[in-house]
Short mmCIF file of C-alpha atoms in Angstrom, two decimals:
data_model
loop_
_atom_site.label_atom_id
_atom_site.label_comp_id
_atom_site.label_asym_id
_atom_site.label_seq_id
_atom_site.Cartn_x
_atom_site.Cartn_y
_atom_site.Cartn_z
CA UNK S 1 -0.38 0.02 -0.05
CA UNK S 2 1.73 3.57 -1.11
CA UNK S 3 2.03 6.24 1.70
CA UNK S 4 -1.17 8.90 1.51
CA UNK S 5 -0.30 12.13 0.63
CA UNK S 6 -2.33 15.44 1.76
CA UNK S 7 -2.14 18.75 0.44
CA UNK S 8 0.23 21.32 1.84
CA UNK S 9 -1.40 25.00 2.02
CA UNK S 10 -0.67 28.49 3.06
CA UNK S 11 -2.30 30.75 5.40
CA UNK S 12 -4.82 31.44 2.70
CA UNK S 13 -5.38 27.74 2.01
CA UNK S 14 -3.89 27.97 -1.59
CA UNK S 15 -2.02 24.55 -2.28
CA UNK S 16 2.05 25.05 -2.35
CA UNK S 17 2.72 21.35 -2.49
CA UNK S 18 2.16 17.55 -1.06
CA UNK S 19 3.80 15.02 1.24
CA UNK S 20 3.18 11.92 3.04
CA UNK S 21 0.53 12.59 5.61
CA UNK S 22 2.45 11.16 8.70
CA UNK S 23 5.64 13.16 8.22
CA UNK S 24 3.33 16.64 7.54
CA UNK S 25 2.47 15.59 11.12
CA UNK S 26 5.48 15.32 12.36
CA UNK S 27 7.34 18.39 11.05
CA UNK S 28 4.56 20.69 12.01
CA UNK S 29 3.32 21.44 8.48
CA UNK S 30 0.21 23.68 7.06
CA UNK S 31 -2.18 21.15 5.15
CA UNK S 32 -5.39 21.41 4.35
CA UNK S 33 -7.98 19.06 6.25
CA UNK S 34 -12.00 18.87 6.92
CA UNK S 35 -14.14 18.39 9.80
CA UNK S 36 -17.87 16.56 9.69
CA UNK S 37 -20.37 17.73 12.29
CA UNK S 38 -23.40 15.46 11.89
CA UNK S 39 -26.30 16.46 14.22
CA UNK S 40 -29.68 14.68 14.78
CA UNK S 41 -33.21 16.09 14.82
CA UNK S 42 -32.49 16.91 18.42
CA UNK S 43 -29.81 19.04 17.87
CA UNK S 44 -27.34 16.60 19.27
CA UNK S 45 -23.69 15.85 18.18
CA UNK S 46 -22.65 12.48 17.21
CA UNK S 47 -19.33 12.11 18.79
CA UNK S 48 -16.69 8.81 17.86
CA UNK S 49 -14.07 7.75 20.08
CA UNK S 50 -10.86 7.46 18.20
CA UNK S 51 -10.26 3.88 18.04
CA UNK S 52 -7.20 3.21 20.80
CA UNK S 53 -4.47 1.86 18.17
CA UNK S 54 -5.07 5.21 16.00
CA UNK S 55 -0.98 6.82 15.47
CA UNK S 56 -2.79 9.38 17.76
CA UNK S 57 -5.41 10.50 20.00
CA UNK S 58 -6.42 7.32 20.31
CA UNK S 59 -9.02 6.58 22.79
CA UNK S 60 -10.26 10.10 22.30
CA UNK S 61 -13.53 11.61 21.92
CA UNK S 62 -14.14 13.89 19.15
CA UNK S 63 -16.44 15.42 16.22
CA UNK S 64 -18.56 13.24 14.13
CA UNK S 65 -15.07 12.48 11.60
CA UNK S 66 -12.30 14.42 10.09
CA UNK S 67 -9.30 13.57 7.64
CA UNK S 68 -7.34 15.23 4.79
CA UNK S 69 -8.48 15.57 1.00
CA UNK S 70 -6.16 13.55 -1.19
CA UNK S 71 -4.06 15.90 -4.01
CA UNK S 72 -7.08 17.03 -6.80
CA UNK S 73 -9.63 15.77 -4.34
CA UNK S 74 -12.22 18.79 -3.48
CA UNK S 75 -12.83 19.43 0.30
CA UNK S 76 -16.37 18.53 0.18
CA UNK S 77 -15.86 14.95 -1.93
CA UNK S 78 -13.05 14.35 0.96
CA UNK S 79 -15.57 15.01 3.69
CA UNK S 80 -18.40 13.07 2.26
CA UNK S 81 -15.48 9.81 1.74
CA UNK S 82 -14.45 10.19 5.52
CA UNK S 83 -18.18 10.01 6.93
CA UNK S 84 -18.48 6.76 4.66
CA UNK S 85 -14.99 5.17 5.63
CA UNK S 86 -14.84 6.34 9.21
CA UNK S 87 -19.07 6.03 10.14
CA UNK S 88 -20.29 3.88 7.28
CA UNK S 89 -23.07 7.15 6.64
CA UNK S 90 -24.05 8.88 3.49
CA UNK S 91 -25.66 12.12 4.60
CA UNK S 92 -25.72 15.42 2.32
CA UNK S 93 -22.95 17.57 3.98
CA UNK S 94 -23.11 21.81 3.85
CA UNK S 95 -20.00 23.65 4.04
CA UNK S 96 -19.94 25.81 7.30
CA UNK S 97 -16.76 27.47 8.12
CA UNK S 98 -12.94 27.47 8.09
CA UNK S 99 -10.37 27.48 10.61
CA UNK S 100 -6.90 27.14 11.23
CA UNK S 101 -4.77 26.05 14.07
CA UNK S 102 -1.44 24.58 15.39
CA UNK S 103 -1.85 21.84 18.39
CA UNK S 104 0.95 20.08 20.01
CA UNK S 105 -0.05 16.24 20.09
CA UNK S 106 1.03 14.24 23.21
CA UNK S 107 3.24 12.17 20.79
CA UNK S 108 5.37 14.63 19.27
CA UNK S 109 2.95 14.87 16.55
CA UNK S 110 1.59 18.30 15.65
CA UNK S 111 -1.85 19.15 13.90
CA UNK S 112 -1.42 22.26 11.67
CA UNK S 113 -4.19 22.30 9.80
CA UNK S 114 -6.16 24.85 7.37
CA UNK S 115 -9.94 23.27 8.19
CA UNK S 116 -13.17 22.77 6.60
CA UNK S 117 -15.51 22.27 8.55
CA UNK S 118 -18.87 20.63 6.96
CA UNK S 119 -22.58 19.95 8.87
CA UNK S 120 -25.47 17.85 8.32
CA UNK S 121 -28.61 16.22 9.62
CA UNK S 122 -29.12 12.72 10.21
CA UNK S 123 -30.82 10.25 12.59
CA UNK S 124 -29.30 7.00 11.14
CA UNK S 125 -27.25 5.69 13.65
CA UNK S 126 -23.48 4.97 11.95
CA UNK S 127 -21.83 1.58 11.29
CA UNK S 128 -18.48 2.18 12.74
CA UNK S 129 -15.22 1.21 11.10
CA UNK S 130 -13.34 -0.40 14.10
CA UNK S 131 -9.84 0.55 12.81
CA UNK S 132 -11.21 4.16 12.69
CA UNK S 133 -13.74 4.51 15.96
CA UNK S 134 -14.57 2.11 18.54
CA UNK S 135 -17.55 3.65 20.09
CA UNK S 136 -19.91 6.82 19.11
CA UNK S 137 -22.68 8.46 21.12
CA UNK S 138 -25.30 11.55 20.00
CA UNK S 139 -24.84 14.35 23.24
CA UNK S 140 -26.26 17.73 23.45
CA UNK S 141 -24.15 20.61 23.04
CA UNK S 142 -24.45 21.66 26.84
CA UNK S 143 -23.09 17.82 27.87
CA UNK S 144 -20.24 18.30 25.71
CA UNK S 145 -19.25 21.54 27.19
CA UNK S 146 -19.53 20.83 30.47
CA UNK S 147 -17.83 17.50 29.89
CA UNK S 148 -14.72 19.64 27.95
CA UNK S 149 -14.66 21.92 31.02
CA UNK S 150 -14.76 18.81 33.70
CA UNK S 151 -12.64 16.61 31.95
CA UNK S 152 -10.63 17.80 28.83
CA UNK S 153 -7.94 14.86 28.59
CA UNK S 154 -10.71 12.67 26.98
CA UNK S 155 -11.54 14.94 23.96
CA UNK S 156 -9.02 15.19 21.06
CA UNK S 157 -7.03 18.42 20.78
CA UNK S 158 -8.62 19.92 17.53
CA UNK S 159 -12.29 18.88 19.13
CA UNK S 160 -11.66 21.02 22.10
CA UNK S 161 -10.35 24.13 19.97
CA UNK S 162 -13.07 23.95 17.13
CA UNK S 163 -16.05 22.70 19.39
CA UNK S 164 -16.73 26.37 21.24
CA UNK S 165 -17.67 27.86 17.26
CA UNK S 166 -20.09 25.35 16.56
CA UNK S 167 -22.80 26.70 18.53
CA UNK S 168 -22.96 30.31 16.89
CA UNK S 169 -22.56 28.58 13.29
CA UNK S 170 -25.30 25.82 14.12
CA UNK S 171 -27.73 29.11 14.59
CA UNK S 172 -27.13 29.78 10.98
CA UNK S 173 -27.31 26.26 9.65
CA UNK S 174 -30.37 25.60 7.31
CA UNK S 175 -31.24 22.37 8.76
#
């Protein structure tokens, strides 16, 4: 199996090259990413617990799914692909906002990403890919916020960083 390449970008999300995914995280280089938030009709967010043997942040709770577009793949296509691969869900996604962050991970890697955030509404239960996630839960935003304050170590760094932006964008989401 060949190495997975990601798209290196500048601070305006303009492509500057491509590089193997692990190397990008080792060097902390800015690259393009996608993040998906699926809500049910009660506005509860579908969380996943990352599989314990993931190369970083295994066993931590996070947003519905995330990943990286392949070179020459649109962010929309990448978000839809990752939702299928991780959660076994085919759902119409809406692009909501973009953000950038540079977050150190506990194992010496860095998440330095220009992220494209997508929302969706779906009441179906996911069919987890055990290589990606080992548990899921629909939780209210208030519950997640409280759990993040009380036990932040249970959540991925990027989810801790991005989650506070979600309520404002959810109000504008045409669900």
